[in-house]
Coordinates of C-alpha atoms in Angstrom, one line a residue:
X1 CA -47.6 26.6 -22.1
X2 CA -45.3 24.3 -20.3
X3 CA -42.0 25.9 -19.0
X4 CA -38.8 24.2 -19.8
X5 CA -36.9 22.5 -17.0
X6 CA -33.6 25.1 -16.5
X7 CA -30.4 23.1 -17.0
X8 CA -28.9 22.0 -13.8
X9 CA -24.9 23.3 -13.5
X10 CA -23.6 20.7 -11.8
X11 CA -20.8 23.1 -11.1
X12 CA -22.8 25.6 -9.7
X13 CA -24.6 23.3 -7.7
X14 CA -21.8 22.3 -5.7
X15 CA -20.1 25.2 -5.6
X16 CA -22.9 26.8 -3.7
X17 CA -22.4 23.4 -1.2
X18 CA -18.6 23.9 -0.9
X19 CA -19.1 28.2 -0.1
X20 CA -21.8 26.6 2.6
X21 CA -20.1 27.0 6.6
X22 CA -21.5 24.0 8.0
X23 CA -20.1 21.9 5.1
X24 CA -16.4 23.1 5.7
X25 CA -17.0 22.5 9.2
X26 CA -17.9 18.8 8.9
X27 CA -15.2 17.8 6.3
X28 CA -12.9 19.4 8.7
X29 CA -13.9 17.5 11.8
X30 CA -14.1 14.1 9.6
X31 CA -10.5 14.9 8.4
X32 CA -9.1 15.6 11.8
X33 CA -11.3 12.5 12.8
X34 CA -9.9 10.4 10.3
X35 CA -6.1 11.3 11.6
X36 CA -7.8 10.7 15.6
X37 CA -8.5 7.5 13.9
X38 CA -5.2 7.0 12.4
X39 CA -3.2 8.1 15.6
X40 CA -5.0 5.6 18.1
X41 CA -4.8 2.7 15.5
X42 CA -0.8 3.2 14.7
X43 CA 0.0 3.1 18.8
X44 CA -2.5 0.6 20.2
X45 CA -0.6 -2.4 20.3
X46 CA 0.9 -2.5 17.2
X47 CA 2.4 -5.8 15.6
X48 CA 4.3 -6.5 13.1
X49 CA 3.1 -7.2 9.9
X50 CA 3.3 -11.3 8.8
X51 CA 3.9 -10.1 5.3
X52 CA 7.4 -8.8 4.9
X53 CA 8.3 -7.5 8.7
X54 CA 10.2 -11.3 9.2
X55 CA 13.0 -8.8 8.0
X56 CA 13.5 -7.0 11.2
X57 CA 13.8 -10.3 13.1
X58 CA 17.2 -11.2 12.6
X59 CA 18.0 -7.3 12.1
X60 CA 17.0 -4.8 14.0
X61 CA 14.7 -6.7 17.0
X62 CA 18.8 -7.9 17.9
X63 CA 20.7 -5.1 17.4
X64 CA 22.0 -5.6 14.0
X65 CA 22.0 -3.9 10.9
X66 CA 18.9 -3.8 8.1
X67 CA 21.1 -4.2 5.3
X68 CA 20.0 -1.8 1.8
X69 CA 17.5 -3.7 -0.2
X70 CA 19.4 -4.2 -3.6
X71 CA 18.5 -7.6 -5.3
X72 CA 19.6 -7.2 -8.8
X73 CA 18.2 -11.1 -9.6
X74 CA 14.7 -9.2 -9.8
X75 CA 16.0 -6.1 -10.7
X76 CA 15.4 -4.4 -7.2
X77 CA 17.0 -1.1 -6.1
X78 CA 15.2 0.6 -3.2
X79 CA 18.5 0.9 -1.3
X80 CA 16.9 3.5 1.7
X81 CA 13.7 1.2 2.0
X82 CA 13.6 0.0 5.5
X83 CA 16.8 2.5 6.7
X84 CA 15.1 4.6 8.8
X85 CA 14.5 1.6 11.3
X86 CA 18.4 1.2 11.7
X87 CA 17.9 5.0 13.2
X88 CA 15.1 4.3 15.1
X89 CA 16.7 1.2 17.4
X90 CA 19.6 2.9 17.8
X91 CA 18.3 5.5 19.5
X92 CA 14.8 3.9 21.4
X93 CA 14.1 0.2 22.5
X94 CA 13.5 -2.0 19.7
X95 CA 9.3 -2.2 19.7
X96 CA 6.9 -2.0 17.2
X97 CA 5.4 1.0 19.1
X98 CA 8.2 3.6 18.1
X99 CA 8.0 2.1 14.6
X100 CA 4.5 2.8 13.9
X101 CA 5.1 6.0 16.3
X102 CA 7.4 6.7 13.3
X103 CA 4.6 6.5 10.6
X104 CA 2.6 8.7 13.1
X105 CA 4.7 11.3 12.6
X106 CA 4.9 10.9 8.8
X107 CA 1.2 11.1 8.7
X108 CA 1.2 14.2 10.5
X109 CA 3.9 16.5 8.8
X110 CA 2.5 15.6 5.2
X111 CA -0.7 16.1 6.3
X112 CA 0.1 19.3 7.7
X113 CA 2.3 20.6 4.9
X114 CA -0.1 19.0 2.2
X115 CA -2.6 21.1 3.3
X116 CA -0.5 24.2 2.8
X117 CA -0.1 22.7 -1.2
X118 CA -3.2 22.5 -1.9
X119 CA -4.4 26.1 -0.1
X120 CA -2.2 27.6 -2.6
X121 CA -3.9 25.6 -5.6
X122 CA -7.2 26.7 -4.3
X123 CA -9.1 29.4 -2.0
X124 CA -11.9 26.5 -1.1
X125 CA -11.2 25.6 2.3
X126 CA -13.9 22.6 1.5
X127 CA -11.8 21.6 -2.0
X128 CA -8.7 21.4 0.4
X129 CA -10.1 19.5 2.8
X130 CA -12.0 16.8 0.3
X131 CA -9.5 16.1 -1.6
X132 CA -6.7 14.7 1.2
X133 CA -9.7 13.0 3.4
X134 CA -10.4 11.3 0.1
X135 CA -6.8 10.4 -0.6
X136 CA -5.7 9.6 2.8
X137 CA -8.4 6.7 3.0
X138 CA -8.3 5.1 0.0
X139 CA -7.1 1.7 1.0
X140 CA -3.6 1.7 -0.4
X141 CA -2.5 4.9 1.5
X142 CA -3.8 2.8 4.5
X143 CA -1.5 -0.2 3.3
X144 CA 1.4 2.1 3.2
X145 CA 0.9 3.8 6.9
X146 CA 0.8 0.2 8.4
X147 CA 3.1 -1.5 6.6
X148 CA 6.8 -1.1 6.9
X149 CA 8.3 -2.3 4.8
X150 CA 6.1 -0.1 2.1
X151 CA 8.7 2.4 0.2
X152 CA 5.7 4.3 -1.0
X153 CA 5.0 5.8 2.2
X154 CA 8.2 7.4 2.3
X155 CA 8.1 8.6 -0.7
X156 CA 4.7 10.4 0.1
X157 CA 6.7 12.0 2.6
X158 CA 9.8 13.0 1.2
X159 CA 8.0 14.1 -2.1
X160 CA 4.9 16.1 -0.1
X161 CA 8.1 18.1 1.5
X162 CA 9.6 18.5 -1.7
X163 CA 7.4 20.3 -3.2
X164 CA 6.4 21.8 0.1
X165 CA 9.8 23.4 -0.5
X166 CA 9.7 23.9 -4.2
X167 CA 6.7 25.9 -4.1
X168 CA 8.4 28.4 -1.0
X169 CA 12.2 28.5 -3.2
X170 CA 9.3 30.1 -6.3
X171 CA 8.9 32.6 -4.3
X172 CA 11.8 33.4 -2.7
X173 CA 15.2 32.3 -3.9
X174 CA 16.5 30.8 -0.3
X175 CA 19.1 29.1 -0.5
X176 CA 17.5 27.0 2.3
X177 CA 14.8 25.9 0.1
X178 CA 16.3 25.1 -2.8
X179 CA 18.9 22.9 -0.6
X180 CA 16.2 21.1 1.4
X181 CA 13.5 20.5 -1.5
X182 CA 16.5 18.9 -3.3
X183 CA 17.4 17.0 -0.6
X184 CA 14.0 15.3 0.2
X185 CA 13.6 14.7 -3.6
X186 CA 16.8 12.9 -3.8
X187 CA 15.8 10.9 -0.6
X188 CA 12.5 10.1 -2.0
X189 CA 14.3 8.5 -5.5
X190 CA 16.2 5.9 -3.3
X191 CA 13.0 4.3 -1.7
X192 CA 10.8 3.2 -4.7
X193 CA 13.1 3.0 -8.5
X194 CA 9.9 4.5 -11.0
X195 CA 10.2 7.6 -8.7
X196 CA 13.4 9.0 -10.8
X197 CA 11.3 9.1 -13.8
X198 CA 8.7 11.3 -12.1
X199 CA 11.0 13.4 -10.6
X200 CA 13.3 13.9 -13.4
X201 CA 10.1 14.4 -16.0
X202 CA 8.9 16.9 -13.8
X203 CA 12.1 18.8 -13.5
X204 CA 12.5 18.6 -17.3
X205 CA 9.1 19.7 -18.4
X206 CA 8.8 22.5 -15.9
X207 CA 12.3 23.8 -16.7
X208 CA 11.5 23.6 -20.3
X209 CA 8.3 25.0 -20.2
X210 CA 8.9 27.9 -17.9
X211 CA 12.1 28.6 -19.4
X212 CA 11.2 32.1 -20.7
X213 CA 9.6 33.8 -17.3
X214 CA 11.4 31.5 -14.4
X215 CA 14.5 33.1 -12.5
X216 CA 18.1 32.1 -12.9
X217 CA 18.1 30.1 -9.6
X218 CA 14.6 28.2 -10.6
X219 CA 16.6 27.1 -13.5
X220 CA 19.2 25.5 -11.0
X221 CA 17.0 23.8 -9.0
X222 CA 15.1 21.8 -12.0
X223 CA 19.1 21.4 -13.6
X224 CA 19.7 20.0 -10.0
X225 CA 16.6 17.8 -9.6
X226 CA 17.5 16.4 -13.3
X227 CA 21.0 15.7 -12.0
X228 CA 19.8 13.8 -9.3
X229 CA 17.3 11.7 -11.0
X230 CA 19.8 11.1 -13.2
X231 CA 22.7 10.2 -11.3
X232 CA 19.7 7.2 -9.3
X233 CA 19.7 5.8 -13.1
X234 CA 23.1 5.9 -13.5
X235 CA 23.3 3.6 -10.5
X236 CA 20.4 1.8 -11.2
X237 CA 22.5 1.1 -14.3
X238 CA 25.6 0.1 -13.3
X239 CA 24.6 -2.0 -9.9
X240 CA 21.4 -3.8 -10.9
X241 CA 20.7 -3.2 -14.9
X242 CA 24.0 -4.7 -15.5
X243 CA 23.9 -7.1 -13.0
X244 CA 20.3 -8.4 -13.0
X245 CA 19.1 -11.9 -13.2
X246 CA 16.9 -13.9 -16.0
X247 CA 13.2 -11.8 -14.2
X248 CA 12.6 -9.2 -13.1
X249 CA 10.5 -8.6 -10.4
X250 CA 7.5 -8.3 -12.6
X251 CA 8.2 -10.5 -14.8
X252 CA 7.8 -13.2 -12.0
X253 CA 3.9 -13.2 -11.7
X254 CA 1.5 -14.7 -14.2
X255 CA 0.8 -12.6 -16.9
X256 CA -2.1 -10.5 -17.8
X257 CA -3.6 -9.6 -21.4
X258 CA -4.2 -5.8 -21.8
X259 CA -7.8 -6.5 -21.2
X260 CA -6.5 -8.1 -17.3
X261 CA -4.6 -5.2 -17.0
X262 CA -7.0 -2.3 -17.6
X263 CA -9.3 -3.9 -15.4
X264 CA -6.6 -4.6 -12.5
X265 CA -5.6 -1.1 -12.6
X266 CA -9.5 -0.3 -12.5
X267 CA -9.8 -2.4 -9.6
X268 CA -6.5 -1.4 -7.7
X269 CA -6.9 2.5 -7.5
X270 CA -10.4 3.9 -9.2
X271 CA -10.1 6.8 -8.1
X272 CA -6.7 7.4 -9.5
X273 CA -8.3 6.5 -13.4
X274 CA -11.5 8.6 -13.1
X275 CA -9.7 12.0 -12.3
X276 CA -6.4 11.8 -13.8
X277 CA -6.4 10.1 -17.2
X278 CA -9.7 12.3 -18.0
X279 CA -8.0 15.7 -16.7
X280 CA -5.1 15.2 -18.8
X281 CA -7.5 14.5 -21.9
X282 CA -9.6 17.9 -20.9
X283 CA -6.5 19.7 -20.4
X284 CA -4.5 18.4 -23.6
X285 CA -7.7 19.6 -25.4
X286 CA -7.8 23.3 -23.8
X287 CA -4.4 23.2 -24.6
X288 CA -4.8 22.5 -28.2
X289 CA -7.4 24.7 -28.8
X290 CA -5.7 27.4 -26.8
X291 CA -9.0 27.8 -24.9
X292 CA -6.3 27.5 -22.0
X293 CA -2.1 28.0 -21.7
X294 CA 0.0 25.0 -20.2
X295 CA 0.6 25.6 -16.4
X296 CA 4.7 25.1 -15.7
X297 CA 3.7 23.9 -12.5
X298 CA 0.8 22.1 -12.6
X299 CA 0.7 20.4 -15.9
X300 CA 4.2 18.9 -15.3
X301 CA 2.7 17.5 -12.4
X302 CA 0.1 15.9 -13.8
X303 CA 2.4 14.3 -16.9
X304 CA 5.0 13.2 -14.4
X305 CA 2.0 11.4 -12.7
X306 CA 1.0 9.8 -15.7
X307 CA 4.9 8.9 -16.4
X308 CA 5.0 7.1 -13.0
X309 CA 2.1 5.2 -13.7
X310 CA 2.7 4.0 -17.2
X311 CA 5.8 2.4 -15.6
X312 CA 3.6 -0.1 -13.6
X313 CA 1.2 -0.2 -16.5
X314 CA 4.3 -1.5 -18.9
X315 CA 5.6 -4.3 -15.9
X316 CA 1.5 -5.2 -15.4
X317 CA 2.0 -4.7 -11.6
X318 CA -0.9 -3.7 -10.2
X319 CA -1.7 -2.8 -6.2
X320 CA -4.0 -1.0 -4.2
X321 CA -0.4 0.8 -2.8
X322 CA 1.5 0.8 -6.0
X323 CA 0.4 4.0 -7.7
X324 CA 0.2 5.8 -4.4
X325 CA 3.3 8.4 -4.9
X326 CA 1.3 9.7 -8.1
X327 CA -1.4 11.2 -6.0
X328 CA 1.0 13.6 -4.9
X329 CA 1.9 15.2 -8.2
X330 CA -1.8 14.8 -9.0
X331 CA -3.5 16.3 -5.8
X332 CA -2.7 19.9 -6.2
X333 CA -3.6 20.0 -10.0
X334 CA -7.2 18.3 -8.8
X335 CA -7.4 21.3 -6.5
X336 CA -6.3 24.0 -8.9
X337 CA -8.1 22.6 -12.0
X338 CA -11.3 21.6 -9.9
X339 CA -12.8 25.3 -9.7
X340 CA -16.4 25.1 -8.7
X341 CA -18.4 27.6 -9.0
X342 CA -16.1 29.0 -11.7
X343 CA -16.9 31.1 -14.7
X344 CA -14.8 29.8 -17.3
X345 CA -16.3 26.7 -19.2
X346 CA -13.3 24.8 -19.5
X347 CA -12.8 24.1 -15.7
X348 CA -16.5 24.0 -15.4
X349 CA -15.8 21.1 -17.3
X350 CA -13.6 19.7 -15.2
X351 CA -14.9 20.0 -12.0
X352 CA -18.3 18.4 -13.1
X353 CA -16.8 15.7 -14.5
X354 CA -15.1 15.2 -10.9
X355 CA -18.5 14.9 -9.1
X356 CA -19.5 12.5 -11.3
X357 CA -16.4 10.4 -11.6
X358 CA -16.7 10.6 -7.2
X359 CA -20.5 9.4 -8.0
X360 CA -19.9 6.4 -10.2
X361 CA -16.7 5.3 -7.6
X362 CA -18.9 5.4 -4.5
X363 CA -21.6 3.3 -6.7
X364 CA -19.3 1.2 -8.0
X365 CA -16.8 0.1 -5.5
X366 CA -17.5 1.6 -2.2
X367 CA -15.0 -0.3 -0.4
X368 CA -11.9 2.4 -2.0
X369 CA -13.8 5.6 -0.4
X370 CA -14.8 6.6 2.7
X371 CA -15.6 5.5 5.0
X372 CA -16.4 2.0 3.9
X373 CA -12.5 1.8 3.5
X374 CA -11.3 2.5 6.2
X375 CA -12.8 -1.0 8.3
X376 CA -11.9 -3.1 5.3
X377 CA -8.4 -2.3 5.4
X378 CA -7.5 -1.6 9.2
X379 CA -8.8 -5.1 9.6
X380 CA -6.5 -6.3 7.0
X381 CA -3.4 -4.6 8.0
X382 CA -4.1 -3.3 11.9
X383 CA -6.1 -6.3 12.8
X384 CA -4.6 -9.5 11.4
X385 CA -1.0 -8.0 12.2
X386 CA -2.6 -8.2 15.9
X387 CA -4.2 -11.7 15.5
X388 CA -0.8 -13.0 14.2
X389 CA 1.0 -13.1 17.4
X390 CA -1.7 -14.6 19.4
X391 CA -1.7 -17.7 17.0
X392 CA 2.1 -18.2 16.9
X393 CA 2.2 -17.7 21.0
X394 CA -0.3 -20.5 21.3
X395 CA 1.2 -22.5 18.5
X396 CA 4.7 -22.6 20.2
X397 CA 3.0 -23.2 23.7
X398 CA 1.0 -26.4 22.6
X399 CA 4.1 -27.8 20.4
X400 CA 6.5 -27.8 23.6
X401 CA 3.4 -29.1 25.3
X402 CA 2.3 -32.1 23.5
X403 CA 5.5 -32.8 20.7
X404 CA 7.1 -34.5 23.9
X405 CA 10.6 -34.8 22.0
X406 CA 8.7 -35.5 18.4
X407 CA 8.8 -32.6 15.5
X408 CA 5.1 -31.6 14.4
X409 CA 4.4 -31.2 11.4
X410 CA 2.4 -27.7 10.4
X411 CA 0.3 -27.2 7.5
X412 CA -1.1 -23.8 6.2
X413 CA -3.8 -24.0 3.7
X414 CA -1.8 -21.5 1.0
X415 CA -0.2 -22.6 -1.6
X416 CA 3.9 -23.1 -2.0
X417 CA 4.1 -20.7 -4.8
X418 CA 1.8 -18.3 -4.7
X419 CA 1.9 -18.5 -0.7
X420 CA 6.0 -18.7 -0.6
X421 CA 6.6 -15.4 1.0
X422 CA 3.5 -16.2 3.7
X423 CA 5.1 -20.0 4.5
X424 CA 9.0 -18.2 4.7
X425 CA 7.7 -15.2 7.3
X426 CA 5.8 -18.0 9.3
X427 CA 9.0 -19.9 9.8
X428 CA 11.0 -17.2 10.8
X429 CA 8.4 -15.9 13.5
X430 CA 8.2 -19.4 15.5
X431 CA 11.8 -19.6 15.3
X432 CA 11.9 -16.1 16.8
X433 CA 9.6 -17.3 19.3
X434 CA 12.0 -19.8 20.3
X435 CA 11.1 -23.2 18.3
X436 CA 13.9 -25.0 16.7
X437 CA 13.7 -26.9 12.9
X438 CA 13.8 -30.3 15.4
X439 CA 10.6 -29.4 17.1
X440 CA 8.6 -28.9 13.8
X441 CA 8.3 -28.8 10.4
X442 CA 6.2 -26.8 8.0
X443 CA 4.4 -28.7 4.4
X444 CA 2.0 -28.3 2.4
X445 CA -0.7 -30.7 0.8
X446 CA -1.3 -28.7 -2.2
X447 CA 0.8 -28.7 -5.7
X448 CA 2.1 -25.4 -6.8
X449 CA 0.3 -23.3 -9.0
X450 CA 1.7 -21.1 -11.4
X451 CA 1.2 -17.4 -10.1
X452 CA 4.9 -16.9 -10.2
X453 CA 7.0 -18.3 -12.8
X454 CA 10.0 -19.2 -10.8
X455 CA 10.5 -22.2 -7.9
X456 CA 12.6 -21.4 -4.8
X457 CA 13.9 -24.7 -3.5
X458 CA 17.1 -25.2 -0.8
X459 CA 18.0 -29.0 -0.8
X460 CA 19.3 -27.7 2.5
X461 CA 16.6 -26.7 4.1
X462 CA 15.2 -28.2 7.2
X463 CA 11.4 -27.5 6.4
X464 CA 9.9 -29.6 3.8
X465 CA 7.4 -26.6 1.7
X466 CA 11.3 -24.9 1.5
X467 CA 13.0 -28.2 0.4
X468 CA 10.8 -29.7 -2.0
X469 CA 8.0 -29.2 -4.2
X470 CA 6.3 -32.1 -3.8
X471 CA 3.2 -32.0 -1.7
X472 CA 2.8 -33.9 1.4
X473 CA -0.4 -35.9 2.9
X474 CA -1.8 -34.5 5.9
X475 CA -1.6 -37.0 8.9
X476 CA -3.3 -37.6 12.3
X477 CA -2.2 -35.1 14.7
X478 CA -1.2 -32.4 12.2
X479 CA -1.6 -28.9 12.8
X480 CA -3.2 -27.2 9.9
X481 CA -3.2 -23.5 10.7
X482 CA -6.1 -21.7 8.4
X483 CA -4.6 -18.0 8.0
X484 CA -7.4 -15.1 6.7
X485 CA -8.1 -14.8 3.4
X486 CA -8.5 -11.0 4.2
X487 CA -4.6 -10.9 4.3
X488 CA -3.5 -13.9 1.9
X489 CA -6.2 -13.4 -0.8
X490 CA -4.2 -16.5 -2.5
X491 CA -5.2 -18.4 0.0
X492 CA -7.0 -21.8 -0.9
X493 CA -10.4 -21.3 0.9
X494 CA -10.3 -24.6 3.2
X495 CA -14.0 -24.7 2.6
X496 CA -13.8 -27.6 0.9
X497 CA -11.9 -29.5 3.7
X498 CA -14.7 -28.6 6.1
X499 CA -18.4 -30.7 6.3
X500 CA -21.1 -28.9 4.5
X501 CA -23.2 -28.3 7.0
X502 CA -20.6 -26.3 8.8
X503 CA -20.0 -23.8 5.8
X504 CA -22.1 -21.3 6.5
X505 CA -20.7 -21.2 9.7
X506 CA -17.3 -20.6 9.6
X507 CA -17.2 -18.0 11.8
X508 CA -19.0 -19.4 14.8
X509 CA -16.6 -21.3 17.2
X510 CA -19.8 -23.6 18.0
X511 CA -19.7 -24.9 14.8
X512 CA -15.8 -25.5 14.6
X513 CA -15.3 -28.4 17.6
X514 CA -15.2 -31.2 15.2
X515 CA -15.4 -30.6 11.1
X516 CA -16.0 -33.7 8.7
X517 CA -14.9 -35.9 11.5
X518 CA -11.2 -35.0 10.3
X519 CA -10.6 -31.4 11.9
X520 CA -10.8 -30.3 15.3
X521 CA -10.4 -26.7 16.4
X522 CA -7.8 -26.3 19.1
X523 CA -7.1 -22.1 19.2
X524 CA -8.4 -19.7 17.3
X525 CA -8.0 -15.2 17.6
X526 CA -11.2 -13.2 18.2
X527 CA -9.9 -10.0 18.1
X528 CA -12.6 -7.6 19.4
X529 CA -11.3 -4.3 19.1
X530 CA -11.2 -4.8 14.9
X531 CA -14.2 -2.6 13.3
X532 CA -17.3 -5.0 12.9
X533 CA -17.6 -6.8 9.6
X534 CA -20.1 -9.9 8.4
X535 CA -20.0 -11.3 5.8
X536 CA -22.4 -12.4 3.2
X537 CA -23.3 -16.4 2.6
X538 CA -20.8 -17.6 0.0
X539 CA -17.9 -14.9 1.2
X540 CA -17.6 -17.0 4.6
X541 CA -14.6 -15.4 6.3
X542 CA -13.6 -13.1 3.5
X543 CA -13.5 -9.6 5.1
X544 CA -12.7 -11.7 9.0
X545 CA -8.9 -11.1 10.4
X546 CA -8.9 -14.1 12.5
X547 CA -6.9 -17.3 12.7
X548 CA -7.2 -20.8 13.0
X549 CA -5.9 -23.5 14.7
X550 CA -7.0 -27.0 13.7
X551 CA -5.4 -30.5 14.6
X552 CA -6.6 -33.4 11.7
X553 CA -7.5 -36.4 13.5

């Protein structure tokens, strides 16, 4: 008689791998790796970014003052974003070094103190460890640590301290506690304007739900975090709701069907989906069925996550650093919820569930889990920030060299619209650089598309792709500068402009010399300290951060 094949307890299973020595050991060393990683990345020549850092030009690279970022034409009220480089200047030279030395030291205090969160979730040293090497190298927490002008990041931070300090006033009533983990919560509302929402639907549930067994003073600090979170609407309210222009901010990019969306979301942040809109399903269920009680602390957490990200759901934004604050409230109710090894069914449940979900990610989309995220991204936002300065050095070299007196004219292959914030940045850095608008001039051959649904024009303006938007015909002795598509993925591919032959090749500097007769390379970046990529035939360039400089002859 044939024995039965015992049922495999997925739980079990790995529980038995996470109680293991050797295992701990190595996600350990890969965590602390990852940070080793992090640390030499952030103050290796840093650069600034050519998406968005055009701000500090004019600001704080000459002594001046960032001003808050309030826009209330789009709705925008992130008032703090950007601030903390006023501080920085003031007190150290104006270098990108002691900015990113800045996000260095983020990166270390929540990591530290997130740690100390999750240990009191969960016993498993493993579980602790998994958990934040998986979050902090999903590619939009990458975005966020080298970007700066990324709210997000400091609203990980101010929020990770938060609660930090939320969980230490729980268990004794300091009065230091409760003042500081109200502090950094109210800090963390004025970088990014969803985060009230969290926040205050945090406060609200937990305060409601712990209402019977919490002490007096817990009481004041959820009625003080509510306060807060109200008082940011208030002024949301009264400066920008009241005030705010015919779009907002999301309502200025094309729009998606629900279909779009779910599968944009999918795309942005996987892991995000897979673990918590199925926790919240498991738990409403052993809620219901009282095979479990609601957890003041943890539960909350997990609804104000979903709160934050039905707010980006409703505007159809979707980004790979978007949703990135709502791993916060989420990561210590993965930890305490994910019990392997456990006895009760229920979190069994769970924590099988969350192997599998890992499983069908790393399948799926490898490029958002470690480590095959980690090159992808530091090449998009380490790397091409790097290769941006050599370009625009050589650029303003050869135009003072051979304009003799004449303005150039410089073409990028992006489009006006979709491309508008890419051709405005790349004006500002060459007149940083020291080129005037009577040395050259900036067009574009193509005719706007419709990714957003608004036109920025100045009649004023000295560059044609700001004044008009017309298209212009490329000429002999034009500068067309081909930028990565790794960083502008609405980028027209400029494959099409080059001789077929020479396709396959775009990567190969033998190959470049002269393309379709038309296009001949002067400059372009080989940045060799970027982690290794190649990319497939029929992706030419795709995952490269190097640029191009061509002249059409």
């Amino acid at each position: 008689m044939l024995a039965l094949p015992r049922r495999v307890d997925v739980s079990n299973q790995v529980a038995m791998l996470l109680k293991k020595a050797p295992f701990q050991i190595i996600l350990q060393l890969l965590f602390y790796a990852t940070l080793a990683v992090y640390s030499y990345q952030l103050l290796a020549d840093p650069h600034f970014n050519p998406i968005d850092d055009y701000q500090f030009l004019e600001t704080t690279q000459v002594g001046k003052f960032l001003p808050p970022f309030i826009v209330p034409d789009i709705s925008r009220f992130c008032p703090l974003l950007g601030f903390e480089y006023n501080v920085i200047t003031r007190l150290l030279p104006a270098t990108p070094v002691f900015y990113f030395a800045y996000h260095l030291l983020q990166l270390l205090i929540f990591s530290f103190l997130s740690l100390q969160i999750l240990k009191r979730a969960t016993r498993n040293v493993a579980l602790q460890y998994a958990i934040l090497l998986l979050y902090i190298t999903t590619p939009g927490f990458i975005t966020a640590l080298f970007r700066p002008f990324v709210g997000e990041r400091s609203v990980i931070f101010w929020f990770t301290i938060f609660l930090f300090f939320y969980f230490k006033f729980q268990d004794k009533n300091k009065i230091l506690s409760f003042g500081t983990a109200l502090l950094c919560a109210s800090i963390a509302l004025y970088y990014k304007e969803p985060v009230f929402l969290m926040l205050g639907s945090f406060a609200l549930l937990h305060l409601v739900s712990s209402w019977k067994t919490s002490a007096l003073a817990a009481k004041w600090l959820d009625g003080s975090l509510l306060i807060s979170a109200g008082i940011y609407g208030l002024l949301y309210f009264v400066f920008v709701y009241l005030q705010r222009g015919p779009l907002n901010y999301a309502a200025t990019i094309h729009n998606q069907d629900l279909i779009q969306q779910v599968i944009s979301f999918f795309q942005s942040d996987p892991l995000l989906f897979l673990f918590l809109l199925p926790l919240l399903v498991i738990r409403v269920v052993a809620i219901t069925t009282r095979r479990a009680q609601f957890h003041s602390f943890y539960d909350s957490l997990l609804l104000a996550a979903l709160i934050y990200i039905l707010v980006y759901f409703k505007l159809a934004i979707a980004g790979q650093y978007y949703l990135q604050p709502a791993y916060i409230a989420i990561m210590p109710a993965l930890a305490y919820n994910f019990k392997p090894g456990c006895e009760n069914q229920v979190q069994k449940v769970q924590f099988s569930y969350a192997v599998i979900a890992l499983v069908f990610v790393l399948m799926s989309n490898p490029t958002q889990i470690f480590p095959k995220s980690l090159p992808s991204t530091l090449n998009k936002y380490k790397y091409v920030a790097s290769n941006y300065d050599p370009m625009l050095n050589y650029l303003v070299q050869d135009v003072r060299s051979r304009a003799k007196g004449k303005r150039v004219n410089i073409f990028l292959n992006l489009n006006k619209n979709s491309g508008y914030e890419a051709y405005w940045s790349f004006i500002k850095f060459l007149q940083y650089k020291g080129l005037t608008s009577r040395q050259f001039d900036v067009k574009t051959d193509q005719p706007e598309n419709d990714f957003y649904k608004f036109n920025i024009t100045d009649p004023y303006s000295p560059y044609s792709v700001l004044k008009s938007n017309q298209p212009n015909k490329i000429a002999r002795g034009d500068y067309l500068v081909v930028l990565p598509l790794l960083q502008y993925n609405y980028v027209e591919p400029t494959y099409e402009r080059l001789d077929a032959q020479h396709k396959n090749s775009y990567d190969d500097t033998e190959c470049l010399h002269t393309i379709d007769g038309h296009y001949r390379l002067l400059f372009r970046t080989n940045n060799q300290l970027g982690p290794p990529v190649k990319a497939a035939r029929g992706m030419l360039c795709r995952f490269e951060p190097n640029y191009y400089v061509f002249e059409y002859q």
